[in-house]
PDB file of C-alpha atoms and ligand atoms in Angstrom:
ATOM      1  CA  MET Z   1      82.338  87.619 106.985  1.00  0.00           C
ATOM      2  CA  LYS Z   2      84.598  86.584 104.484  1.00  0.00           C
ATOM      3  CA  LYS Z   3      81.658  86.095 102.219  1.00  0.00           C
ATOM      4  CA  PHE Z   4      80.790  90.400 103.285  1.00  0.00           C
ATOM      5  CA  LEU Z   5      84.423  91.213 102.818  1.00  0.00           C
ATOM      6  CA  LYS Z   6      84.665  89.784  99.486  1.00  0.00           C
ATOM      7  CA  LYS Z   7      81.421  91.412  97.823  1.00  0.00           C
ATOM      8  CA  LYS Z   8      82.205  94.850  99.908  1.00  0.00           C
ATOM      9  CA  TYR Z   9      85.934  95.075  98.387  1.00  0.00           C
ATOM     10  CA  ASN Z  10      85.970  93.820  95.237  1.00  0.00           C
ATOM     11  CA  TYR Z  11      87.534  95.503  92.264  1.00  0.00           C
ATOM     12  CA  LYS Z  12      87.182  92.639  90.148  1.00  0.00           C
ATOM     13  CA  ASN Z  13      86.553  93.958  86.191  1.00  0.00           C
ATOM     14  CA  LYS Z  14      85.964  97.818  87.636  1.00  0.00           C
ATOM     15  CA  ASN Z  15      87.421 100.269  85.199  1.00  0.00           C
ATOM     16  CA  VAL Z  16      89.604 102.232  87.077  1.00  0.00           C
ATOM     17  CA  LEU Z  17      91.228 106.217  85.699  1.00  0.00           C
ATOM     18  CA  ILE Z  18      94.142 106.588  87.794  1.00  0.00           C
ATOM     19  CA  THR Z  19      96.275 109.931  87.307  1.00  0.00           C
ATOM     20  CA  GLY Z  20     100.355 110.099  88.140  1.00  0.00           C
ATOM     21  CA  GLY Z  21     100.089 106.338  87.956  1.00  0.00           C
ATOM     22  CA  LEU Z  22     103.609 105.980  87.861  1.00  0.00           C
ATOM     23  CA  GLY Z  23     104.058 107.990  90.527  1.00  0.00           C
ATOM     24  CA  LYS Z  24     105.218 106.137  93.946  1.00  0.00           C
ATOM     25  CA  ILE Z  25     101.628 105.362  95.284  1.00  0.00           C
ATOM     26  CA  GLY Z  26     100.126 105.467  91.850  1.00  0.00           C
ATOM     27  CA  PHE Z  27     102.331 102.976  90.856  1.00  0.00           C
ATOM     28  CA  LYS Z  28     101.870 100.904  94.344  1.00  0.00           C
ATOM     29  CA  LEU Z  29      98.061 101.000  93.631  1.00  0.00           C
ATOM     30  CA  SER Z  30      98.099 100.435  90.500  1.00  0.00           C
ATOM     31  CA  LYS Z  31      99.865  97.178  90.933  1.00  0.00           C
ATOM     32  CA  ILE Z  32      97.062  96.147  93.482  1.00  0.00           C
ATOM     33  CA  LEU Z  33      94.020  96.956  91.189  1.00  0.00           C
ATOM     34  CA  TYR Z  34      95.947  95.134  88.853  1.00  0.00           C
ATOM     35  CA  GLU Z  35      96.206  91.866  90.649  1.00  0.00           C
ATOM     36  CA  GLU Z  36      92.641  92.183  92.058  1.00  0.00           C
ATOM     37  CA  GLY Z  37      91.271  92.120  88.513  1.00  0.00           C
ATOM     38  CA  ALA Z  38      90.584  95.421  87.878  1.00  0.00           C
ATOM     39  CA  ASN Z  39      90.811  97.064  83.955  1.00  0.00           C
ATOM     40  CA  LEU Z  40      93.613  99.689  84.645  1.00  0.00           C
ATOM     41  CA  ALA Z  41      93.542 103.215  82.414  1.00  0.00           C
ATOM     42  CA  ILE Z  42      97.229 104.853  83.367  1.00  0.00           C
ATOM     43  CA  THR Z  43      97.933 108.179  82.456  1.00  0.00           C
ATOM     44  CA  ASP Z  44     101.141 109.859  83.788  1.00  0.00           C
ATOM     45  CA  TYR Z  45     103.706 112.534  82.271  1.00  0.00           C
ATOM     46  CA  ILE Z  46     105.903 109.259  81.392  1.00  0.00           C
ATOM     47  CA  SER Z  47     109.561 110.912  80.529  1.00  0.00           C
ATOM     48  CA  LYS Z  48     112.222 108.224  82.059  1.00  0.00           C
ATOM     49  CA  ASN Z  49     113.194 104.562  81.679  1.00  0.00           C
ATOM     50  CA  ALA Z  50     112.171 103.809  84.257  1.00  0.00           C
ATOM     51  CA  ASP Z  51     108.688 104.323  83.755  1.00  0.00           C
ATOM     52  CA  LEU Z  52     109.031 102.218  80.735  1.00  0.00           C
ATOM     53  CA  LYS Z  53     110.665  99.524  83.155  1.00  0.00           C
ATOM     54  CA  LYS Z  54     107.455  99.915  85.397  1.00  0.00           C
ATOM     55  CA  ILE Z  55     104.561  99.794  82.292  1.00  0.00           C
ATOM     56  CA  LYS Z  56     106.355  95.946  82.047  1.00  0.00           C
ATOM     57  CA  ASN Z  57     105.282  95.074  84.857  1.00  0.00           C
ATOM     58  CA  PHE Z  58     101.601  94.778  83.676  1.00  0.00           C
ATOM     59  CA  THR Z  59     101.804  91.420  81.687  1.00  0.00           C
ATOM     60  CA  ASN Z  60      97.896  91.644  80.642  1.00  0.00           C
ATOM     61  CA  LYS Z  61      98.081  94.671  77.716  1.00  0.00           C
ATOM     62  CA  ASN Z  62      94.172  94.157  77.309  1.00  0.00           C
ATOM     63  CA  ARG Z  63      93.531  95.177  81.083  1.00  0.00           C
ATOM     64  CA  VAL Z  64      95.734  97.980  81.193  1.00  0.00           C
ATOM     65  CA  SER Z  65      96.104 100.955  79.333  1.00  0.00           C
ATOM     66  CA  PHE Z  66      98.759 103.798  79.318  1.00  0.00           C
ATOM     67  CA  PHE Z  67      98.307 107.888  77.983  1.00  0.00           C
ATOM     68  CA  ASN Z  68     100.929 109.738  77.814  1.00  0.00           C
ATOM     69  CA  CYS Z  69      99.873 112.938  79.113  1.00  0.00           C
ATOM     70  CA  ASP Z  70     101.323 116.214  80.680  1.00  0.00           C
ATOM     71  CA  LEU Z  71      98.469 117.038  82.955  1.00  0.00           C
ATOM     72  CA  SER Z  72      99.780 120.897  82.872  1.00  0.00           C
ATOM     73  CA  SER Z  73      99.353 121.204  79.415  1.00  0.00           C
ATOM     74  CA  ALA Z  74      95.389 121.949  78.062  1.00  0.00           C
ATOM     75  CA  LEU Z  75      96.282 120.208  74.455  1.00  0.00           C
ATOM     76  CA  ASP Z  76      97.676 117.211  75.777  1.00  0.00           C
ATOM     77  CA  ARG Z  77      94.677 117.167  77.622  1.00  0.00           C
ATOM     78  CA  LYS Z  78      91.945 117.386  75.364  1.00  0.00           C
ATOM     79  CA  LYS Z  79      94.104 115.028  73.453  1.00  0.00           C
ATOM     80  CA  LEU Z  80      93.648 112.093  76.946  1.00  0.00           C
ATOM     81  CA  PHE Z  81      89.821 113.050  76.718  1.00  0.00           C
ATOM     82  CA  VAL Z  82      89.605 111.623  72.888  1.00  0.00           C
ATOM     83  CA  ASP Z  83      92.022 108.774  73.655  1.00  0.00           C
ATOM     84  CA  ILE Z  84      89.892 107.585  76.673  1.00  0.00           C
ATOM     85  CA  LYS Z  85      87.080 107.679  75.853  1.00  0.00           C
ATOM     86  CA  LYS Z  86      88.075 105.998  72.214  1.00  0.00           C
ATOM     87  CA  LYS Z  87      89.116 103.097  74.438  1.00  0.00           C
ATOM     88  CA  PHE Z  88      86.748 102.717  77.357  1.00  0.00           C
ATOM     89  CA  LYS Z  89      82.675 102.866  77.608  1.00  0.00           C
ATOM     90  CA  LYS Z  90      82.601 103.486  81.449  1.00  0.00           C
ATOM     91  CA  ILE Z  91      84.704 104.751  84.229  1.00  0.00           C
ATOM     92  CA  ASP Z  92      83.659 102.917  87.857  1.00  0.00           C
ATOM     93  CA  ILE Z  93      86.528 104.645  89.795  1.00  0.00           C
ATOM     94  CA  LEU Z  94      88.850 108.045  88.836  1.00  0.00           C
ATOM     95  CA  ILE Z  95      91.971 108.266  91.291  1.00  0.00           C
ATOM     96  CA  ASN Z  96      93.238 111.837  90.711  1.00  0.00           C
ATOM     97  CA  ASN Z  97      96.627 111.189  92.422  1.00  0.00           C
ATOM     98  CA  ALA Z  98      98.878 113.452  89.823  1.00  0.00           C
ATOM     99  CA  ALA Z  99     100.679 115.874  91.647  1.00  0.00           C
ATOM    100  CA  LEU Z 100     103.722 118.448  90.328  1.00  0.00           C
ATOM    101  CA  THR Z 101     106.002 117.064  93.498  1.00  0.00           C
ATOM    102  CA  GLY Z 102     109.035 118.046  91.286  1.00  0.00           C
ATOM    103  CA  ASP Z 103     110.523 114.357  91.405  1.00  0.00           C
ATOM    104  CA  LYS Z 104     110.578 113.716  88.084  1.00  0.00           C
ATOM    105  CA  PHE Z 105     110.575 117.265  86.824  1.00  0.00           C
ATOM    106  CA  GLY Z 106     114.254 118.078  88.693  1.00  0.00           C
ATOM    107  CA  LYS Z 107     113.628 120.221  91.880  1.00  0.00           C
ATOM    108  CA  ILE Z 108     110.363 122.690  91.589  1.00  0.00           C
ATOM    109  CA  GLU Z 109     111.292 123.837  95.454  1.00  0.00           C
ATOM    110  CA  LYS Z 110     112.563 127.489  95.814  1.00  0.00           C
ATOM    111  CA  ASP Z 111     112.693 129.352  98.402  1.00  0.00           C
ATOM    112  CA  PHE Z 112     108.944 131.665  98.217  1.00  0.00           C
ATOM    113  CA  GLU Z 113     111.014 134.460  96.909  1.00  0.00           C
ATOM    114  CA  LYS Z 114     112.584 133.319  94.130  1.00  0.00           C
ATOM    115  CA  GLN Z 115     109.126 131.876  92.809  1.00  0.00           C
ATOM    116  CA  ASP Z 116     107.202 133.390  89.839  1.00  0.00           C
ATOM    117  CA  TYR Z 117     103.758 132.991  88.625  1.00  0.00           C
ATOM    118  CA  LYS Z 118     105.052 130.752  85.826  1.00  0.00           C
ATOM    119  CA  ILE Z 119     105.897 127.969  89.248  1.00  0.00           C
ATOM    120  CA  TRP Z 120     102.005 129.017  90.390  1.00  0.00           C
ATOM    121  CA  ASN Z 121     100.082 128.136  87.473  1.00  0.00           C
ATOM    122  CA  LYS Z 122     101.421 124.816  86.836  1.00  0.00           C
ATOM    123  CA  GLU Z 123     101.083 123.842  90.433  1.00  0.00           C
ATOM    124  CA  LEU Z 124      97.105 124.700  89.966  1.00  0.00           C
ATOM    125  CA  GLN Z 125      96.910 123.406  86.220  1.00  0.00           C
ATOM    126  CA  VAL Z 126      98.381 120.048  87.509  1.00  0.00           C
ATOM    127  CA  ASN Z 127      97.009 119.621  90.860  1.00  0.00           C
ATOM    128  CA  LEU Z 128      93.679 121.308  90.617  1.00  0.00           C
ATOM    129  CA  ILE Z 129      92.779 122.424  86.895  1.00  0.00           C
ATOM    130  CA  SER Z 130      92.799 119.471  85.294  1.00  0.00           C
ATOM    131  CA  VAL Z 131      90.814 117.129  88.210  1.00  0.00           C
ATOM    132  CA  ILE Z 132      87.956 120.001  87.363  1.00  0.00           C
ATOM    133  CA  GLU Z 133      88.792 119.269  83.491  1.00  0.00           C
ATOM    134  CA  ILE Z 134      88.808 115.135  83.801  1.00  0.00           C
ATOM    135  CA  ILE Z 135      85.668 115.482  85.784  1.00  0.00           C
ATOM    136  CA  GLN Z 136      83.744 117.466  83.425  1.00  0.00           C
ATOM    137  CA  LYS Z 137      85.045 115.811  80.132  1.00  0.00           C
ATOM    138  CA  LEU Z 138      85.067 112.089  81.278  1.00  0.00           C
ATOM    139  CA  LYS Z 139      81.096 112.625  82.995  1.00  0.00           C
ATOM    140  CA  LYS Z 140      79.585 110.919  80.854  1.00  0.00           C
ATOM    141  CA  LEU Z 141      81.779 107.821  80.953  1.00  0.00           C
ATOM    142  CA  ILE Z 142      81.470 107.967  84.956  1.00  0.00           C
ATOM    143  CA  LEU Z 143      77.690 108.238  84.980  1.00  0.00           C
ATOM    144  CA  LYS Z 144      77.235 105.150  82.882  1.00  0.00           C
ATOM    145  CA  SER Z 145      79.026 102.917  85.942  1.00  0.00           C
ATOM    146  CA  LYS Z 146      76.634 100.980  88.159  1.00  0.00           C
ATOM    147  CA  SER Z 147      78.573 102.872  91.249  1.00  0.00           C
ATOM    148  CA  PRO Z 148      80.895 105.239  90.782  1.00  0.00           C
ATOM    149  CA  THR Z 149      83.360 107.152  92.427  1.00  0.00           C
ATOM    150  CA  ILE Z 150      86.068 109.457  92.403  1.00  0.00           C
ATOM    151  CA  ILE Z 151      88.908 109.959  95.062  1.00  0.00           C
ATOM    152  CA  ASN Z 152      91.202 113.007  95.269  1.00  0.00           C
ATOM    153  CA  LEU Z 153      94.618 112.933  96.570  1.00  0.00           C
ATOM    154  CA  SER Z 154      95.097 116.519  98.603  1.00  0.00           C
ATOM    155  CA  SER Z 155      97.509 116.856 101.190  1.00  0.00           C
ATOM    156  CA  ILE Z 156      97.378 117.775 105.095  1.00  0.00           C
ATOM    157  CA  TYR Z 157      98.886 120.808 103.956  1.00  0.00           C
ATOM    158  CA  GLY Z 158      95.470 121.910 102.012  1.00  0.00           C
ATOM    159  CA  ILE Z 159      94.260 121.672 105.427  1.00  0.00           C
ATOM    160  CA  GLN Z 160      96.430 123.216 108.129  1.00  0.00           C
ATOM    161  CA  LYS Z 161      99.295 125.809 108.388  1.00  0.00           C
ATOM    162  CA  PRO Z 162     102.916 124.848 107.654  1.00  0.00           C
ATOM    163  CA  ASP Z 163     105.623 123.685 110.184  1.00  0.00           C
ATOM    164  CA  PHE Z 164     108.314 125.565 108.439  1.00  0.00           C
ATOM    165  CA  GLU Z 165     110.846 124.544 111.412  1.00  0.00           C
ATOM    166  CA  ILE Z 166     110.865 121.252 110.527  1.00  0.00           C
ATOM    167  CA  TYR Z 167     112.782 122.480 107.269  1.00  0.00           C
ATOM    168  CA  LYS Z 168     115.122 123.830 108.814  1.00  0.00           C
ATOM    169  CA  GLY Z 169     119.039 123.043 108.008  1.00  0.00           C
ATOM    170  CA  THR Z 170     117.746 120.706 104.938  1.00  0.00           C
ATOM    171  CA  SER Z 171     117.253 121.755 100.992  1.00  0.00           C
ATOM    172  CA  MET Z 172     113.994 120.341 101.913  1.00  0.00           C
ATOM    173  CA  LYS Z 173     110.791 123.754 101.463  1.00  0.00           C
ATOM    174  CA  ASN Z 174     107.235 123.833 101.374  1.00  0.00           C
ATOM    175  CA  GLN Z 175     105.604 125.628  98.574  1.00  0.00           C
ATOM    176  CA  ILE Z 176     102.570 127.595  98.724  1.00  0.00           C
ATOM    177  CA  GLY Z 177     101.524 126.754  95.083  1.00  0.00           C
ATOM    178  CA  TYR Z 178     101.108 122.969  96.382  1.00  0.00           C
ATOM    179  CA  SER Z 179      99.165 123.733  99.812  1.00  0.00           C
ATOM    180  CA  ILE Z 180      96.735 126.259  98.482  1.00  0.00           C
ATOM    181  CA  SER Z 181      95.978 123.685  95.068  1.00  0.00           C
ATOM    182  CA  LYS Z 182      95.151 120.781  97.747  1.00  0.00           C
ATOM    183  CA  ALA Z 183      93.399 122.936  99.814  1.00  0.00           C
ATOM    184  CA  GLY Z 184      91.446 123.609  96.601  1.00  0.00           C
ATOM    185  CA  LEU Z 185      90.956 119.728  96.117  1.00  0.00           C
ATOM    186  CA  ILE Z 186      88.929 119.491  99.404  1.00  0.00           C
ATOM    187  CA  GLN Z 187      86.481 121.897  98.157  1.00  0.00           C
ATOM    188  CA  LEU Z 188      86.773 120.594  94.871  1.00  0.00           C
ATOM    189  CA  THR Z 189      86.003 117.155  96.497  1.00  0.00           C
ATOM    190  CA  LYS Z 190      82.386 118.800  98.680  1.00  0.00           C
ATOM    191  CA  TRP Z 191      81.343 121.188  95.145  1.00  0.00           C
ATOM    192  CA  PHE Z 192      81.123 117.874  92.762  1.00  0.00           C
ATOM    193  CA  ALA Z 193      80.033 115.269  95.752  1.00  0.00           C
ATOM    194  CA  ALA Z 194      77.185 117.666  95.863  1.00  0.00           C
ATOM    195  CA  TYR Z 195      76.661 118.391  91.878  1.00  0.00           C
ATOM    196  CA  LEU Z 196      77.160 114.854  90.544  1.00  0.00           C
ATOM    197  CA  ALA Z 197      74.962 113.218  93.878  1.00  0.00           C
ATOM    198  CA  PRO Z 198      73.151 110.539  94.480  1.00  0.00           C
ATOM    199  CA  LYS Z 199      74.825 108.980  91.616  1.00  0.00           C
ATOM    200  CA  VAL Z 200      78.536 110.042  92.071  1.00  0.00           C
ATOM    201  CA  ARG Z 201      80.267 109.332  95.568  1.00  0.00           C
ATOM    202  CA  VAL Z 202      83.441 111.918  95.640  1.00  0.00           C
ATOM    203  CA  ASN Z 203      85.540 111.914  98.396  1.00  0.00           C
ATOM    204  CA  CYS Z 204      88.957 112.887  99.402  1.00  0.00           C
ATOM    205  CA  ILE Z 205      91.936 111.382 101.313  1.00  0.00           C
ATOM    206  CA  SER Z 206      94.845 113.986 102.574  1.00  0.00           C
ATOM    207  CA  PRO Z 207      98.087 112.291 103.426  1.00  0.00           C
ATOM    208  CA  GLY Z 208     100.647 113.367 105.831  1.00  0.00           C
ATOM    209  CA  GLY Z 209     104.229 113.014 104.834  1.00  0.00           C
ATOM    210  CA  ILE Z 210     105.299 109.662 103.880  1.00  0.00           C
ATOM    211  CA  ILE Z 211     108.730 108.550 104.682  1.00  0.00           C
ATOM    212  CA  ARG Z 212     110.957 108.333 102.001  1.00  0.00           C
ATOM    213  CA  ASN Z 213     115.125 109.099 103.035  1.00  0.00           C
ATOM    214  CA  GLN Z 214     114.213 112.410 104.084  1.00  0.00           C
ATOM    215  CA  PRO Z 215     117.330 114.063 106.503  1.00  0.00           C
ATOM    216  CA  LYS Z 216     117.159 112.214 109.970  1.00  0.00           C
ATOM    217  CA  ASN Z 217     116.996 115.755 111.545  1.00  0.00           C
ATOM    218  CA  PHE Z 218     113.951 116.102 109.047  1.00  0.00           C
ATOM    219  CA  VAL Z 219     111.946 112.763 110.206  1.00  0.00           C
ATOM    220  CA  ASN Z 220     112.739 113.197 113.890  1.00  0.00           C
ATOM    221  CA  SER Z 221     111.218 116.891 113.593  1.00  0.00           C
ATOM    222  CA  TYR Z 222     108.179 115.546 111.604  1.00  0.00           C
ATOM    223  CA  LYS Z 223     107.374 112.800 113.740  1.00  0.00           C
ATOM    224  CA  LYS Z 224     107.193 115.082 116.954  1.00  0.00           C
ATOM    225  CA  ASN Z 225     104.547 116.518 115.579  1.00  0.00           C
ATOM    226  CA  THR Z 226     102.150 113.155 114.773  1.00  0.00           C
ATOM    227  CA  LEU Z 227     100.351 111.606 117.855  1.00  0.00           C
ATOM    228  CA  LEU Z 228     101.402 107.888 116.914  1.00  0.00           C
ATOM    229  CA  LYS Z 229     104.928 109.232 115.757  1.00  0.00           C
ATOM    230  CA  ARG Z 230     105.999 108.844 112.771  1.00  0.00           C
ATOM    231  CA  MET Z 231     105.894 109.537 108.806  1.00  0.00           C
ATOM    232  CA  ALA Z 232     103.250 107.544 106.975  1.00  0.00           C
ATOM    233  CA  THR Z 233     104.079 104.629 104.279  1.00  0.00           C
ATOM    234  CA  GLU Z 234     102.923 104.503 101.303  1.00  0.00           C
ATOM    235  CA  GLU Z 235     100.870 101.429 102.512  1.00  0.00           C
ATOM    236  CA  ASP Z 236      99.115 103.367 104.897  1.00  0.00           C
ATOM    237  CA  ILE Z 237      97.474 105.944 101.984  1.00  0.00           C
ATOM    238  CA  ILE Z 238      96.739 103.200  99.605  1.00  0.00           C
ATOM    239  CA  SER Z 239      94.425 101.363 102.311  1.00  0.00           C
ATOM    240  CA  GLY Z 240      92.464 104.482 102.475  1.00  0.00           C
ATOM    241  CA  ILE Z 241      92.555 105.433  98.955  1.00  0.00           C
ATOM    242  CA  LEU Z 242      91.191 101.140  98.557  1.00  0.00           C
ATOM    243  CA  PHE Z 243      88.555 101.899 101.277  1.00  0.00           C
ATOM    244  CA  LEU Z 244      87.152 104.642  99.170  1.00  0.00           C
ATOM    245  CA  ALA Z 245      87.006 103.166  95.986  1.00  0.00           C
ATOM    246  CA  SER Z 246      85.860 100.063  97.248  1.00  0.00           C
ATOM    247  CA  ASP Z 247      81.200  99.064  98.122  1.00  0.00           C
ATOM    248  CA  GLY Z 248      82.804  99.392 101.896  1.00  0.00           C
ATOM    249  CA  SER Z 249      82.285 103.021 101.774  1.00  0.00           C
ATOM    250  CA  GLU Z 250      79.046 103.430  99.568  1.00  0.00           C
ATOM    251  CA  TYR Z 251      77.468 105.473 102.224  1.00  0.00           C
ATOM    252  CA  ILE Z 252      80.418 107.814 102.452  1.00  0.00           C
ATOM    253  CA  THR Z 253      80.298 111.044  99.811  1.00  0.00           C
ATOM    254  CA  GLY Z 254      81.782 114.646 100.273  1.00  0.00           C
ATOM    255  CA  GLN Z 255      84.406 113.628 103.502  1.00  0.00           C
ATOM    256  CA  ASN Z 256      87.920 114.332 103.543  1.00  0.00           C
ATOM    257  CA  ILE Z 257      89.550 111.136 105.316  1.00  0.00           C
ATOM    258  CA  ILE Z 258      92.804 112.756 106.899  1.00  0.00           C
ATOM    259  CA  ILE Z 259      95.493 110.137 106.921  1.00  0.00           C
ATOM    260  CA  ASP Z 260      98.283 111.269 108.896  1.00  0.00           C
ATOM    261  CA  GLY Z 261      99.292 109.705 112.197  1.00  0.00           C
ATOM    262  CA  GLY Z 262      97.300 112.016 113.766  1.00  0.00           C
ATOM    263  CA  TRP Z 263      98.826 115.403 113.369  1.00  0.00           C
ATOM    264  CA  ALA Z 264      96.365 117.554 111.779  1.00  0.00           C
ATOM    265  CA  ASN Z 265      93.975 119.501 114.242  1.00  0.00           C
TER     266      ASN Z 265
HETATM  267  N1  NAD G   1     104.418 111.573  99.534  1.00  0.00           N
HETATM  268  C1  NAD G   1     103.756 112.688 100.307  1.00  0.00           C
HETATM  269  O1  NAD G   1     104.125 112.840 101.554  1.00  0.00           O
HETATM  270  C2  NAD G   1     102.390 112.835 100.428  1.00  0.00           C
HETATM  271  C3  NAD G   1     102.093 113.450 101.254  1.00  0.00           C
HETATM  272  C4  NAD G   1     100.564 114.243 101.145  1.00  0.00           C
HETATM  273  C5  NAD G   1     100.009 113.732  99.734  1.00  0.00           C
HETATM  274  N2  NAD G   1     100.699 113.433  98.589  1.00  0.00           N
HETATM  275  C6  NAD G   1      99.639 113.382  97.519  1.00  0.00           C
HETATM  276  O2  NAD G   1      99.873 111.689  97.253  1.00  0.00           O
HETATM  277  C7  NAD G   1     100.027 112.163  95.626  1.00  0.00           C
HETATM  278  C8  NAD G   1     100.956 110.952  95.204  1.00  0.00           C
HETATM  279  O3  NAD G   1     101.949 111.261  95.634  1.00  0.00           O
HETATM  280  P1  NAD G   1     103.263 110.456  95.372  1.00  0.00           P
HETATM  281  O4  NAD G   1     103.987 110.704  96.661  1.00  0.00           O
HETATM  282  O5  NAD G   1     103.161 109.601  94.553  1.00  0.00           O
HETATM  283  O6  NAD G   1     103.894 111.394  94.465  1.00  0.00           O
HETATM  284  P2  NAD G   1     104.680 111.059  93.168  1.00  0.00           P
HETATM  285  O7  NAD G   1     105.485 111.990  92.967  1.00  0.00           O
HETATM  286  O8  NAD G   1     105.833 109.707  93.587  1.00  0.00           O
HETATM  287  O9  NAD G   1     103.351 110.380  92.160  1.00  0.00           O
HETATM  288  C9  NAD G   1     102.885 112.062  91.761  1.00  0.00           C
HETATM  289  C10 NAD G   1     103.103 111.692  89.981  1.00  0.00           C
HETATM  290  O10 NAD G   1     102.389 112.790  89.222  1.00  0.00           O
HETATM  291  C11 NAD G   1     102.213 112.619  88.203  1.00  0.00           C
HETATM  292  N3  NAD G   1     102.951 114.350  87.337  1.00  0.00           N
HETATM  293  C12 NAD G   1     103.221 115.124  88.003  1.00  0.00           C
HETATM  294  N4  NAD G   1     102.943 116.275  86.882  1.00  0.00           N
HETATM  295  C13 NAD G   1     102.625 115.532  86.035  1.00  0.00           C
HETATM  296  C14 NAD G   1     102.237 116.059  84.624  1.00  0.00           C
HETATM  297  N5  NAD G   1     102.526 117.721  84.631  1.00  0.00           N
HETATM  298  N6  NAD G   1     101.544 115.531  83.896  1.00  0.00           N
HETATM  299  C15 NAD G   1     101.173 114.474  84.395  1.00  0.00           C
HETATM  300  N7  NAD G   1     101.505 113.547  85.500  1.00  0.00           N
HETATM  301  C16 NAD G   1     102.144 114.427  85.989  1.00  0.00           C
HETATM  302  C17 NAD G   1     104.016 112.410  88.196  1.00  0.00           C
HETATM  303  O11 NAD G   1     105.135 111.445  87.221  1.00  0.00           O
HETATM  304  C18 NAD G   1     104.324 111.010  89.179  1.00  0.00           C
HETATM  305  O12 NAD G   1     103.922 110.392  88.637  1.00  0.00           O
HETATM  306  C19 NAD G   1     100.129 113.545  95.079  1.00  0.00           C
HETATM  307  O13 NAD G   1      98.919 113.938  95.060  1.00  0.00           O
HETATM  308  C20 NAD G   1     100.801 113.909  96.209  1.00  0.00           C
HETATM  309  O14 NAD G   1     100.678 114.725  96.659  1.00  0.00           O
HETATM  310  C21 NAD G   1     101.762 113.079  99.128  1.00  0.00           C
END
């Protein structure tokens, strides 16, 4: 059994490209993969001292490269592809994790009536269009891997209608641009799973809400919507990503794994 697990869940010497790799899920996941011996290409919009501090966690600079890139900018993306191709000859695992969540970019959440096309455009660029372009421009590197795999991070809001009741009495919002971009990622996953078959596996993870100091009344209402009566943790989501990134899932492609404690239908 030990031998089986070791063989299937082996990330050593795998080249992993992760977008949003300094975000909350991205950073924890990057650290685990780094500790397991993977070579990392981490891209993020590096804007704060906190980001630079995070980078210091990766002491072996031969195994980790950082690419500062605003994924909403076509110019930045163009530079990213050139830089990655200079540094890497193949990509084994691509994790499309970045999303415009508003954390680093100030409060992007606004009432629907106060939003405009600029924010919808940016959400679509970062959460969806950049993923299409990353796959298109790095396809050759991905095809050089023996068992390449792509994992896209969607959301339960890409699958189901929002429950606006749970936001009542809080300043939190449910953004239309976020939901439609995440819905697009699920179909994008199926499209690329077919287009890149049988060589590349392409799958998606749709997380439910992660517990992070949200207002108590929100958390309580949220929990009631789940069968497991709790919000998710980052570890819940990372476990799923690691599964899809490993040979443990080598007969799985085109799937959307919902990790939401049993909220979605
Ligand atoms: N947190 C949740 O409850 C939750 C729920 C469902 C899905 N998800 C999804 O999981 C993934 C990770 O979420 P997280 O909670 O770690 O979020 P996070 O905000 O901590 O991380 C997102 C990362 O994306 C990066 N990013 C945002 N805009 C960018 C841009 N223009 N250019 C480059 N990078 C950019 C951010 O800098 C950040 O590091 C996201 O795709 C998110 O939509 C999260």
